[in-house]
Coordinates of C-alpha atoms in Angstrom, one line a residue:
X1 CA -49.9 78.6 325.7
X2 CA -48.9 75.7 323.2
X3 CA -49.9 72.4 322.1
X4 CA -50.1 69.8 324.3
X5 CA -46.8 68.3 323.6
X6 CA -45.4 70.9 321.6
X7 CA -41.7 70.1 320.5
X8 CA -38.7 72.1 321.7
X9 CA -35.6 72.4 321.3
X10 CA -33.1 72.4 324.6
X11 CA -31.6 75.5 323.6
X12 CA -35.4 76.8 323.8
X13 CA -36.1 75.3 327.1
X14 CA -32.5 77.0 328.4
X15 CA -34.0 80.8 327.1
X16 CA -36.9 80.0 328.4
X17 CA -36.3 79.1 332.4
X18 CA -33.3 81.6 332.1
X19 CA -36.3 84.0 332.0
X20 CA -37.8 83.5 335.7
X21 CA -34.2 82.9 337.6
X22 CA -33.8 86.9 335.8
X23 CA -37.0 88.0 336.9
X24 CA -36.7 86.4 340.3
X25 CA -39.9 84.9 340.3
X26 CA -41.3 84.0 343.9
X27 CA -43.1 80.4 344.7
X28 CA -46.4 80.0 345.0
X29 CA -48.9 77.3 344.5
X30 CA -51.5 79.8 344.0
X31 CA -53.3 79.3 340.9
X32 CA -54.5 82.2 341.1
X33 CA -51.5 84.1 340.6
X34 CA -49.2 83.0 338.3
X35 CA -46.6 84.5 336.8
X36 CA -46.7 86.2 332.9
X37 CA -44.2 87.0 330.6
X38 CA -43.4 86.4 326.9
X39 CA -43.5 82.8 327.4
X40 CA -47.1 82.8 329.0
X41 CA -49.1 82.4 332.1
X42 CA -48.1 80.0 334.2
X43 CA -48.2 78.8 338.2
X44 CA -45.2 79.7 340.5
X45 CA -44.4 76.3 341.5
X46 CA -42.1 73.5 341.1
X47 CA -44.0 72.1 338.1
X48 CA -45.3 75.4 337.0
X49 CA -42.0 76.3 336.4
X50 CA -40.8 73.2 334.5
X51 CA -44.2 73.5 332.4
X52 CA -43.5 76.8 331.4
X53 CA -39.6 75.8 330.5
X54 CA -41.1 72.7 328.4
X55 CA -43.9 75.1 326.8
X56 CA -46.7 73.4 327.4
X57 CA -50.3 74.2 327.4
X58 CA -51.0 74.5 330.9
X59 CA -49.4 74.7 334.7
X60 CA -48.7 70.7 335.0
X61 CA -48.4 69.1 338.5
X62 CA -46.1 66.8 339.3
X63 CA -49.2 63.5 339.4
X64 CA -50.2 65.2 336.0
X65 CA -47.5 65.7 333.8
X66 CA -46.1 61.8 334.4
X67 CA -47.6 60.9 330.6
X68 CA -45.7 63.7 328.8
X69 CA -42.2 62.2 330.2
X70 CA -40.1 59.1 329.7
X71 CA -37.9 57.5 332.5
X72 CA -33.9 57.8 331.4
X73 CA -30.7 56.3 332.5
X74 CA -29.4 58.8 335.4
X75 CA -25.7 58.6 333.0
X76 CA -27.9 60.2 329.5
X77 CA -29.4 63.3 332.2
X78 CA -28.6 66.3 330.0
X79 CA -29.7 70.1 330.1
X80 CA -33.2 70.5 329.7
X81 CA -34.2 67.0 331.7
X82 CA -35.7 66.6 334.7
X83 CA -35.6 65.4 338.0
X84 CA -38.6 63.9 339.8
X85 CA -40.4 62.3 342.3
X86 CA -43.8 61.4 344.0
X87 CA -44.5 60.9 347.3
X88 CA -48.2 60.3 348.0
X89 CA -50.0 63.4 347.6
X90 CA -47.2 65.1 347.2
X91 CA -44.2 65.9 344.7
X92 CA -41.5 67.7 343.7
X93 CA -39.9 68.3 339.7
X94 CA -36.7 70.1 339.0
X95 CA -35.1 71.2 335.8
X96 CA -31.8 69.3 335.1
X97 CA -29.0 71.4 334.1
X98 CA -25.6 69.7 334.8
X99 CA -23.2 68.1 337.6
X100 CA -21.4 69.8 340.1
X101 CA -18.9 67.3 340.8
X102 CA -16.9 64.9 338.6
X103 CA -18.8 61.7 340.1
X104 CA -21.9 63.0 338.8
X105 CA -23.6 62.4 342.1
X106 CA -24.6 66.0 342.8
X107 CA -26.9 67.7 340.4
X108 CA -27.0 71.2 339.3
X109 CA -30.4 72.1 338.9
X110 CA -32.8 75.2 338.2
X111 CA -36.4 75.1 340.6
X112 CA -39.2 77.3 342.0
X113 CA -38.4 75.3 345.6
X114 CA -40.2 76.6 347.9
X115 CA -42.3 79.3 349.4
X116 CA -39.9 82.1 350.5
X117 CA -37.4 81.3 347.3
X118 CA -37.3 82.8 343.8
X119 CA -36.5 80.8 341.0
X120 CA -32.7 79.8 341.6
X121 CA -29.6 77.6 340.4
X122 CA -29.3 75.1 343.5
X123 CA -26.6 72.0 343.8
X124 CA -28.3 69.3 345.5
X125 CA -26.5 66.6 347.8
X126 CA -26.2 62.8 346.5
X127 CA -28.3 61.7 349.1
X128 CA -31.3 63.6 348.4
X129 CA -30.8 63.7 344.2
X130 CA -31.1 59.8 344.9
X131 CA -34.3 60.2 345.8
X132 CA -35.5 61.5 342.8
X133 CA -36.0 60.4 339.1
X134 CA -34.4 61.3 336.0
X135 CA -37.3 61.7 333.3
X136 CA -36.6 63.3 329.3
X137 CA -39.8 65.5 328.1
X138 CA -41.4 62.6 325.6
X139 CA -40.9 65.8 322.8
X140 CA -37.6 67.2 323.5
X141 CA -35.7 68.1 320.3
X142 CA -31.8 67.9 320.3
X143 CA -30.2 70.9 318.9
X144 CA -29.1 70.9 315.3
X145 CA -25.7 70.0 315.1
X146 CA -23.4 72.6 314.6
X147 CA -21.7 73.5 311.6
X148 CA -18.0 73.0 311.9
X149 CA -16.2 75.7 313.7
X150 CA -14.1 78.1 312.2
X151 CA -11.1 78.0 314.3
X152 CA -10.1 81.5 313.2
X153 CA -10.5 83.2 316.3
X154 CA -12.7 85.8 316.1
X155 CA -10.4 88.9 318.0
X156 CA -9.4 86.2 320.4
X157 CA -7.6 87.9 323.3
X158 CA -8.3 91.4 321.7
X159 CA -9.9 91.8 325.5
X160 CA -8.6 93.8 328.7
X161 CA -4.8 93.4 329.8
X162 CA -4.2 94.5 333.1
X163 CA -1.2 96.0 334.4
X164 CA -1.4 97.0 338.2
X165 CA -4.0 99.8 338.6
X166 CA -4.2 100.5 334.6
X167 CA -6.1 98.5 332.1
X168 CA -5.8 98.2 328.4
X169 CA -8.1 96.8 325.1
X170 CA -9.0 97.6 321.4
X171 CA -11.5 100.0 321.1
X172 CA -13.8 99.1 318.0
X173 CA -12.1 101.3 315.7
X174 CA -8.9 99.6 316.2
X175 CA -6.9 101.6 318.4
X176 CA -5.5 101.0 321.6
X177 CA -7.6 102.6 324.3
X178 CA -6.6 102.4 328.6
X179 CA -8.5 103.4 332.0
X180 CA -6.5 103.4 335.1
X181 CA -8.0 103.2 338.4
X182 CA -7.7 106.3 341.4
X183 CA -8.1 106.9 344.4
X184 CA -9.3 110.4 343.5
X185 CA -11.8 109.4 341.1
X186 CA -15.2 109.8 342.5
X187 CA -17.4 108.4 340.2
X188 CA -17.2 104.9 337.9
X189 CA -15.7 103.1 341.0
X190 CA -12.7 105.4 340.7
X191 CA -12.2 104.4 337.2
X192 CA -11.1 107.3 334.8
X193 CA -13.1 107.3 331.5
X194 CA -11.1 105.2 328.4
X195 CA -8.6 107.1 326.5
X196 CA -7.0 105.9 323.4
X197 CA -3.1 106.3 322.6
X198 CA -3.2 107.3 318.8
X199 CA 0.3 109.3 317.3
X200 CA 2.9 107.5 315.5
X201 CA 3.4 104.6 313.4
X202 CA -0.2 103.9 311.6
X203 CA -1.7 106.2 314.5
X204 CA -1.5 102.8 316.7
X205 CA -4.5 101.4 314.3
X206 CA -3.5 97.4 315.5
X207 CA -3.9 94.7 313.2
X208 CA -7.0 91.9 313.2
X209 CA -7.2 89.9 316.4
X210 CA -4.4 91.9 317.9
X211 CA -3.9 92.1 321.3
X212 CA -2.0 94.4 323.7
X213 CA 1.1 93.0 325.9
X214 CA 2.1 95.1 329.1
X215 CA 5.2 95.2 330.1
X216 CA 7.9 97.2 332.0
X217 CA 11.5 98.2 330.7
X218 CA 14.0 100.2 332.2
X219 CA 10.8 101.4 335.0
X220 CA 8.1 102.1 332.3
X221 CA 5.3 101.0 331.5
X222 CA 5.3 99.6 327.7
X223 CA 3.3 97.8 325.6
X224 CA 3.6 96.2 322.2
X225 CA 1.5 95.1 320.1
X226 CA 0.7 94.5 315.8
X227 CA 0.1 96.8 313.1
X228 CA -2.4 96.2 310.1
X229 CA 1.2 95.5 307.8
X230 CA 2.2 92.5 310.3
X231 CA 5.0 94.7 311.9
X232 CA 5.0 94.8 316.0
X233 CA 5.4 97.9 317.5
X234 CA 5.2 99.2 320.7
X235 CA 5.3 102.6 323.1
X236 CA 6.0 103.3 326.1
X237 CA 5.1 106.1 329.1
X238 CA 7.6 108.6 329.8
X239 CA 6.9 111.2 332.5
X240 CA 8.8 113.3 330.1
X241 CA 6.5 113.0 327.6
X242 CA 3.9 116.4 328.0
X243 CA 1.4 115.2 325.4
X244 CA -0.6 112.3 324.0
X245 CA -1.2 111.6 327.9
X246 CA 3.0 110.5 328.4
X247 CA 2.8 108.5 325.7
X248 CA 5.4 108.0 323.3
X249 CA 4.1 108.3 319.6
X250 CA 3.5 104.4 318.8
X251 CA 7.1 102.6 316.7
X252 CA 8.1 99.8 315.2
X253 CA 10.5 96.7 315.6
X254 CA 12.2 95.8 312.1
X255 CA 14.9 94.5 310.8
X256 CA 16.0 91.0 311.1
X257 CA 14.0 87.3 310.8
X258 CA 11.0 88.3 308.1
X259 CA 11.5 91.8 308.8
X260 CA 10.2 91.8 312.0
X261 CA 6.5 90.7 310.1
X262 CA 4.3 88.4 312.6
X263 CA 1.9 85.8 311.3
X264 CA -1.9 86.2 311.4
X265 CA -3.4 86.8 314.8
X266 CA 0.1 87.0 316.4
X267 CA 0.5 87.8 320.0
X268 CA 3.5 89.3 321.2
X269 CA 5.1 88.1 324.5
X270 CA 7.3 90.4 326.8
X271 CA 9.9 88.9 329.7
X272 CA 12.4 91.7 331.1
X273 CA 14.0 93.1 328.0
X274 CA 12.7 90.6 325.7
X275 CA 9.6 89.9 323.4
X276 CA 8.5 86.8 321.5
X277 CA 6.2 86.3 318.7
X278 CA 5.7 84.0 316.0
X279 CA 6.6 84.6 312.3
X280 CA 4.5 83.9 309.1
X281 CA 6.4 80.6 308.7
X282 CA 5.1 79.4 312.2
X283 CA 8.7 79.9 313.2
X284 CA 9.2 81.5 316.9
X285 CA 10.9 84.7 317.0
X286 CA 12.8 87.3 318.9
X287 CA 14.3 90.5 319.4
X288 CA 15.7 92.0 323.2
X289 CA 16.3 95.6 323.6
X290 CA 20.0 96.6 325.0
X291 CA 21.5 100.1 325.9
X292 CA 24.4 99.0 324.2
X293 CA 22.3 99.1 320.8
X294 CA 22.9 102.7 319.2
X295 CA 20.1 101.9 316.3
X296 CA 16.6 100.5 315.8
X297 CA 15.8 102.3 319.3
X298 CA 17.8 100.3 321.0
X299 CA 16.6 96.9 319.3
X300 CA 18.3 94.0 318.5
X301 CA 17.4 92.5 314.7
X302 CA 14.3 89.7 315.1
X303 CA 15.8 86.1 315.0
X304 CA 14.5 83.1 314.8
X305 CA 14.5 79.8 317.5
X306 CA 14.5 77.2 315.5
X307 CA 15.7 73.4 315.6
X308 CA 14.4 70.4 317.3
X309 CA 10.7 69.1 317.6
X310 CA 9.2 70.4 313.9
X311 CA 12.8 72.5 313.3
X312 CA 10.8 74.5 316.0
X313 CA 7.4 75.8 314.0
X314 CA 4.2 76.1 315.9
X315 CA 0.3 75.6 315.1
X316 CA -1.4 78.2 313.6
X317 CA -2.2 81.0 316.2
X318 CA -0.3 79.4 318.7
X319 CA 0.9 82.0 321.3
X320 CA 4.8 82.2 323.4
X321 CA 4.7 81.8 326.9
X322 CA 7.8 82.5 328.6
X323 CA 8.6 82.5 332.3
X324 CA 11.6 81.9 334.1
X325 CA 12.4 77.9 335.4
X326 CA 16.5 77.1 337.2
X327 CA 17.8 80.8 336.3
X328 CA 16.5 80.5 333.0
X329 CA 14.3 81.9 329.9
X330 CA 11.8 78.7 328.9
X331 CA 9.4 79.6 326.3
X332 CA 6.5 77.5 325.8
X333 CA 3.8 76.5 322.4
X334 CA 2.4 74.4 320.7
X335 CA 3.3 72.5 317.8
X336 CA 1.2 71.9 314.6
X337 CA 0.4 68.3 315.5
X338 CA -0.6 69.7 319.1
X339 CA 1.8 68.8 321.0
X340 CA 3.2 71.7 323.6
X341 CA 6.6 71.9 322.7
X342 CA 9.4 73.7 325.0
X343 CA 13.0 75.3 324.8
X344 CA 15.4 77.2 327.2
X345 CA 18.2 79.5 327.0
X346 CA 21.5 78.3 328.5
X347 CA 24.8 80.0 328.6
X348 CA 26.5 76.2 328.0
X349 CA 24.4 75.8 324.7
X350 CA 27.1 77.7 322.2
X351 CA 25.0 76.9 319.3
X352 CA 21.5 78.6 317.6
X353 CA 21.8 81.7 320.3
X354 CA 22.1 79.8 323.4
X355 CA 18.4 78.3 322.7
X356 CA 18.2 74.2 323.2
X357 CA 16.2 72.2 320.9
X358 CA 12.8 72.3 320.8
X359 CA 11.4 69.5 322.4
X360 CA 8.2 68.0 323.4
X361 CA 6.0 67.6 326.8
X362 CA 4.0 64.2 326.2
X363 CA 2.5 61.2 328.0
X364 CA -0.7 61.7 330.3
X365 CA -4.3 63.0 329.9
X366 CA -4.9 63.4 325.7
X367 CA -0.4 62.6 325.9
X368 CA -0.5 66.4 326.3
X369 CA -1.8 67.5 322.9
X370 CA -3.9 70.6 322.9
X371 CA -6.8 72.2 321.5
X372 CA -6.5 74.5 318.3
X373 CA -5.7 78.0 319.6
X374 CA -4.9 76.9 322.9
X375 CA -2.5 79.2 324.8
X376 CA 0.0 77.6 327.2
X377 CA 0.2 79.2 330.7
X378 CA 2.8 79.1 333.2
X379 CA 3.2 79.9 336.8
X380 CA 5.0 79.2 340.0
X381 CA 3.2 76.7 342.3
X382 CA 4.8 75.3 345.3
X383 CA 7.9 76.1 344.1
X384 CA 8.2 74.8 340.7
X385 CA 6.5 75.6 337.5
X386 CA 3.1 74.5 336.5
X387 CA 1.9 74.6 333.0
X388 CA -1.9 74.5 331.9
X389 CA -3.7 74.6 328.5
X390 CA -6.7 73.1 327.3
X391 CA -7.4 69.8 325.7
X392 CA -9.0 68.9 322.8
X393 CA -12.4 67.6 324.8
X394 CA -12.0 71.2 326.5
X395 CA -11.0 70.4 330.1
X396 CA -8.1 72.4 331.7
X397 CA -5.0 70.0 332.0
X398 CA -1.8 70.7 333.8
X399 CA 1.4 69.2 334.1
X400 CA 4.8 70.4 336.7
X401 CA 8.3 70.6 336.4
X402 CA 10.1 68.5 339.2
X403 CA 14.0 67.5 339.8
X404 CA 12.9 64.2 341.3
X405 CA 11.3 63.3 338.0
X406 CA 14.1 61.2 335.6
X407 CA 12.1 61.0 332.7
X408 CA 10.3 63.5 330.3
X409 CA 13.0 66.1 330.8
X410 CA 11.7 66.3 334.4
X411 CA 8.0 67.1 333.8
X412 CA 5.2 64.9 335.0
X413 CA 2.8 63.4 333.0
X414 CA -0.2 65.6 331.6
X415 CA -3.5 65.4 334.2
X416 CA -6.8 67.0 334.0
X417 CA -8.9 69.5 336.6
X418 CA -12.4 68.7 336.5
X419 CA -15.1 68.3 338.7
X420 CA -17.6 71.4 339.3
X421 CA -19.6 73.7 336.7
X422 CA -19.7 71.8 333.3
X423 CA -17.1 70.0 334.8
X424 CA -14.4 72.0 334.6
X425 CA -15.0 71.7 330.4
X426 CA -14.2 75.5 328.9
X427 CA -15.2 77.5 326.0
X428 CA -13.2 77.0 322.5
X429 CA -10.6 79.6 321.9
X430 CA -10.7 79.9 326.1
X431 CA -7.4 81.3 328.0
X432 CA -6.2 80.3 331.5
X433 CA -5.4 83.2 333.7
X434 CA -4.0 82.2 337.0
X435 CA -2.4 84.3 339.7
X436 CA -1.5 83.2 343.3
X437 CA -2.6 79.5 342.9
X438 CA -5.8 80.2 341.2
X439 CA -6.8 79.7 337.5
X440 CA -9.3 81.5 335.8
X441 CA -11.0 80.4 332.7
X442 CA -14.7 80.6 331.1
X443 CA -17.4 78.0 330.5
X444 CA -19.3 76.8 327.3
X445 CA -21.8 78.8 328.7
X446 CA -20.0 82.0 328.7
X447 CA -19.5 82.1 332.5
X448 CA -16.1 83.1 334.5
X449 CA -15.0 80.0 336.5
X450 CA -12.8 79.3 338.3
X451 CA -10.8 76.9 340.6
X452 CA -7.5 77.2 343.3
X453 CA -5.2 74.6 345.0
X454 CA -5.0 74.0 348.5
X455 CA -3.2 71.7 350.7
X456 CA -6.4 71.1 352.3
X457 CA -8.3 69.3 348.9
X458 CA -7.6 65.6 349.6
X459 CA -9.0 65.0 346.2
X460 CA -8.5 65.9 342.4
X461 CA -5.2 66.6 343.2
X462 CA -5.6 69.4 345.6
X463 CA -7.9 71.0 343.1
X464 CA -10.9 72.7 344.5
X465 CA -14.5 72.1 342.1
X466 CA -14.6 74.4 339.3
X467 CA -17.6 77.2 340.5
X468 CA -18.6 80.2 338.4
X469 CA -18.4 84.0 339.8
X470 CA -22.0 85.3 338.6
X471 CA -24.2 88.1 339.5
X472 CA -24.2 92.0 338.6
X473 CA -23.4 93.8 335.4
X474 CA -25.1 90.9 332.6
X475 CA -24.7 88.1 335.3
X476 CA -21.2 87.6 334.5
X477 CA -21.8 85.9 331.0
X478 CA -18.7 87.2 328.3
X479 CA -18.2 87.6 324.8
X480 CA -17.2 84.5 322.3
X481 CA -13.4 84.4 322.3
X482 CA -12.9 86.5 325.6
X483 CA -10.3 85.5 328.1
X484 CA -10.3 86.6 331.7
X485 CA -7.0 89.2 332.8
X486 CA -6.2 89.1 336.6
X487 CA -4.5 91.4 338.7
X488 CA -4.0 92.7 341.9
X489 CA -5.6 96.2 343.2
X490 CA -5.2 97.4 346.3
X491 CA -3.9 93.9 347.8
X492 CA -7.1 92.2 346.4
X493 CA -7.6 90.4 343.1
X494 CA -9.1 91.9 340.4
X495 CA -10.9 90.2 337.1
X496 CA -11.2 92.2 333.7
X497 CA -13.2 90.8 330.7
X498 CA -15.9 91.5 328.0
X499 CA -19.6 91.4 328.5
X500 CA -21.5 89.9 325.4
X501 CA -22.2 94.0 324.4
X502 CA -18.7 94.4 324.2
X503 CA -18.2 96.4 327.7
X504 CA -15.4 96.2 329.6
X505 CA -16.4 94.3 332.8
X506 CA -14.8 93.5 336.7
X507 CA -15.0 92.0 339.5
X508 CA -12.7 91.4 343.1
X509 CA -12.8 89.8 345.6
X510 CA -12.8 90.9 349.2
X511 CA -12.6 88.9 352.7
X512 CA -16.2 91.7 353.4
X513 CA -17.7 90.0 350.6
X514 CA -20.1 87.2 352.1
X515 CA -22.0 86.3 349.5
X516 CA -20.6 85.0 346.0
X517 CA -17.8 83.2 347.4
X518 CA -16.4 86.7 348.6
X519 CA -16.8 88.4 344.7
X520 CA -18.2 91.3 343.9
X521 CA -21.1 91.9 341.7
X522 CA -19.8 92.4 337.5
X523 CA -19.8 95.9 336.6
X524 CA -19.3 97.7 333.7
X525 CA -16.2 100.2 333.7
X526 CA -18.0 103.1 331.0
X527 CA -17.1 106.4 330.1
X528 CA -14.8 108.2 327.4
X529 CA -13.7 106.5 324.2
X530 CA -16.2 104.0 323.0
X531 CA -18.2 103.8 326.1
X532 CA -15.8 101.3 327.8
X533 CA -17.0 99.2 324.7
X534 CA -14.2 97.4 322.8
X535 CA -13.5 94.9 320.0
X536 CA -15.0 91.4 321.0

């Protein structure tokens, strides 16, 4: 036990009560039982608990261990606070640890409740949180402030790309490694064990912070992705091909714009025949491949798309995302001041390739400037394209394209998603998945969450609370700099990302699945090369 009024940091207090919602500790006001671990001896209750989180020297109740707090605005409740109350004889004392909702109204809290309970994350309702008063251990310690970020990111996306039933990452020793899921597999959830695809130009050794694109051309699988030198280069599957697994021995894309060299931490972005990347100049660049090309495997020289908002350059690690809007190619980034900039191809522009002018999306939430190393995505949602990225205060914002809409070129104003865990507020260096309507991102805290739109959500737009998918295989919680890959298997989604050990983890979700919100447990996808462990 400690010192009566021992300081402690929050991140402390957050290791700390972590500790009994792992161990599943049951309730009990027994003092004659309580529950030990590294952090000490305490009772199994309500105030027990909280004592143990705060570290002080004894099992507090809820009458005793009024001197040792301080009575706070409800607005300044942060992790690591607490919620109490007294009602004659008897009490109750909760640990604070955010808002489920974007009215803060419904707290988020971590409690032994109740005989028959474990330690547990529960969300109270408004009317019975407003029975209770926020209260700040008197010697709470704010965590040191942190240094300033390095917005490098650290292998960002260097994670799991999913392509229907096949998976692929960057194993630790920089090549390209892939599982694939069968039927006929018997063991690791029909999972084969990770293989890597080595042969051919640098032996498919991938540059820092690479990542791997999947795409499909002329009914293969191919993916592309960068070499130590800058240069992109790619393979393909080929049931012709009897060795290296089908593989084609790894090749690159010269020639052209710089040579066909990408700028640091590049990601290369496919659309039918295709690919996108960014050039060490910022510039966006392009190549498309074309039967009617008798050289440079079929590969048209790298050009560049320039003109318009900043002659067309983007920020620093800023990635292409291209989809297809009215017939035609958009491709979306963002600018060095921010901004998400946009062009298209049209057959009735006859100058720079067909591509318009770069221009910008503004006006709404932050005027639609976005957060260093933000990636742009785009989907289909009730028939018209949705973009979402990140804002510089972290929360998800969106914006859609719309023919009724006269100004902006015909896109709505920027607007945020919040509400939910950490109110909707994600991880720097975070990507947004999304796949039939629902957008997939991770916390501060490392958790998976997520959110979908329904016709049915009167509020926030239509957007449902942000909630987290936990449980199983290291509770969910991912790497720093891990984004979340979705795809369909078997009809039902699927999840890939990075545990914080650097496995491979999944999830889906299944209409049998009653608990979780209908997701499965996180397991780990092991075996082969590495383990199922790969660069994070």
């Amino acid at each position: 036990m400690a010192a009566v009024n021992a300081p402690i940091t929050r991140s402390e207090v957050r290791v700390r009560a972590r500790s009994w919602i792992d161990q599943r500790v049951p309730y009990s006001q027994d003092n004659g039982s309580p529950h030990k671990n590294q952090y000490g001896s305490y009772r199994r209750d309500c105030s027990g608990y909280v004592s143990m989180a705060w570290k002080l020297n004894a099992s507090y109740t809820t009458y005793s261990i009024q001197p040792l707090m301080n009575t706070i605005p409800r607005a300044d409740l942060t992790f690591g606070d607490a919620l109490w109350k007294r009602d004659g004889d008897s009490g109750h004392l909760a640990l604070f640890v955010g808002w489920a909702d974007g009215a803060h109204t419904k707290p988020i809290v971590w409690e032994e409740y109740d005989y028959g309970h474990f330690a547990e994350e529960r969300v109270w309702s408004a009317s019975y949180a407003a029975t209770f008063t926020p209260k700040r251990y008197k010697n709470i310690l704010e965590d040191p402030a942190p240094e300033e970020p390095d917005t490098t990111p650290k292998y960002v996306r260097s994670v799991v790309n999913a392509g229907n039933s096949q998976a692929y990452g960057i194993a630790a020793d920089g090549h390209v490694v892939s599982t694939f899921w069968s039927a006929n597999n018997a063991t690791n959830g029909g999972w084969s064990g990770w293989f890597t695809i080595p042969t051919g130009y640098g032996d498919g050794v991938v540059g820092p912070n690479a990542t791997v694109t999947v795409s499909t051309l002329n009914g293969a699988p191919q993916l592309f992705t960068t070499a130590p030198d800058g240069r992109v280069i790619s393979t393909f599957w080929s049931a012709n091909t009897t060795t290296n697994g089908g593989w084609h021995e790894w090749f690159p894309i010269p020639g052209g714009f710089s040579d066909g060299i990408v700028a640091p931490n590049a990601v290369v972005t496919a659309l039918g025949n295709q690919i996108y990347t960014t050039a060490p100049d910022g510039r966006v660049m392009s190549t498309f491949w074309s039967a009617d090309i008798t050289t440079n495997g079929g590969w048209h020289e790298w050009f560049a798309i320039p003109t318009g908002y900043g002659d067309g350059t983007t920020a620093p690690n800023s990635t292409i995302t291209a989809t297809t809007l009215n017939g035609q190619t958009h491709l979306f980034a963002t600018a060095p001041d921010g901004h998400v900039i946009a062009t298209f191809w049209s057959p009735d522009v006859t100058a720079n390739g067909g591509w318009h002018d770069w221009f910008t999306i503004p006006t709404g939430y932050a005027d639609g400037v976005a957060a260093p190393n933000s990636v742009v995505t785009a989907t289909v949602l009730n028939g018209t394209v949705q973009l979402f990225t990140t804002a510089p205060d972290g929360r998800v914002i969106s914006t859609f394209w719309s023919a009724s809409a006269t100004t902006n070129g015909g896109w709505n104003g920027w607007f945020p998603i919040p509400g939910g865990h950490q109110d909707g507020k994600t991880r720097a260096n975070s990507t947004i998945s999304v796949q039939d309507g629902q957008l997939y991102t991770t916390a501060p805290d490392g958790r998976v969450i997520s959110t979908f739109w329904s016709p049915n959500t009167t509020t926030n737009g239509g957007w449902h609370d942000w909630f987290t998918i936990p449980t199983g295989y290291a509770d969910g919680v991912t790497a720093a700099s891990t984004a979340v890959s979705a795809t369909k298997l078997n009809g039902q989604p699927q999840l890939f990302t990075v545990a914080s050990d650097g496995k491979v983890i999944s999830t889906f979700w299944s209409a049998n699945t009653t608990t979780n919100g209908g997701w499965n447990g996180w397991f780990p996808i092991f075996g082969g090369a590495g383990n199922g462990s790969v660069r994070s």
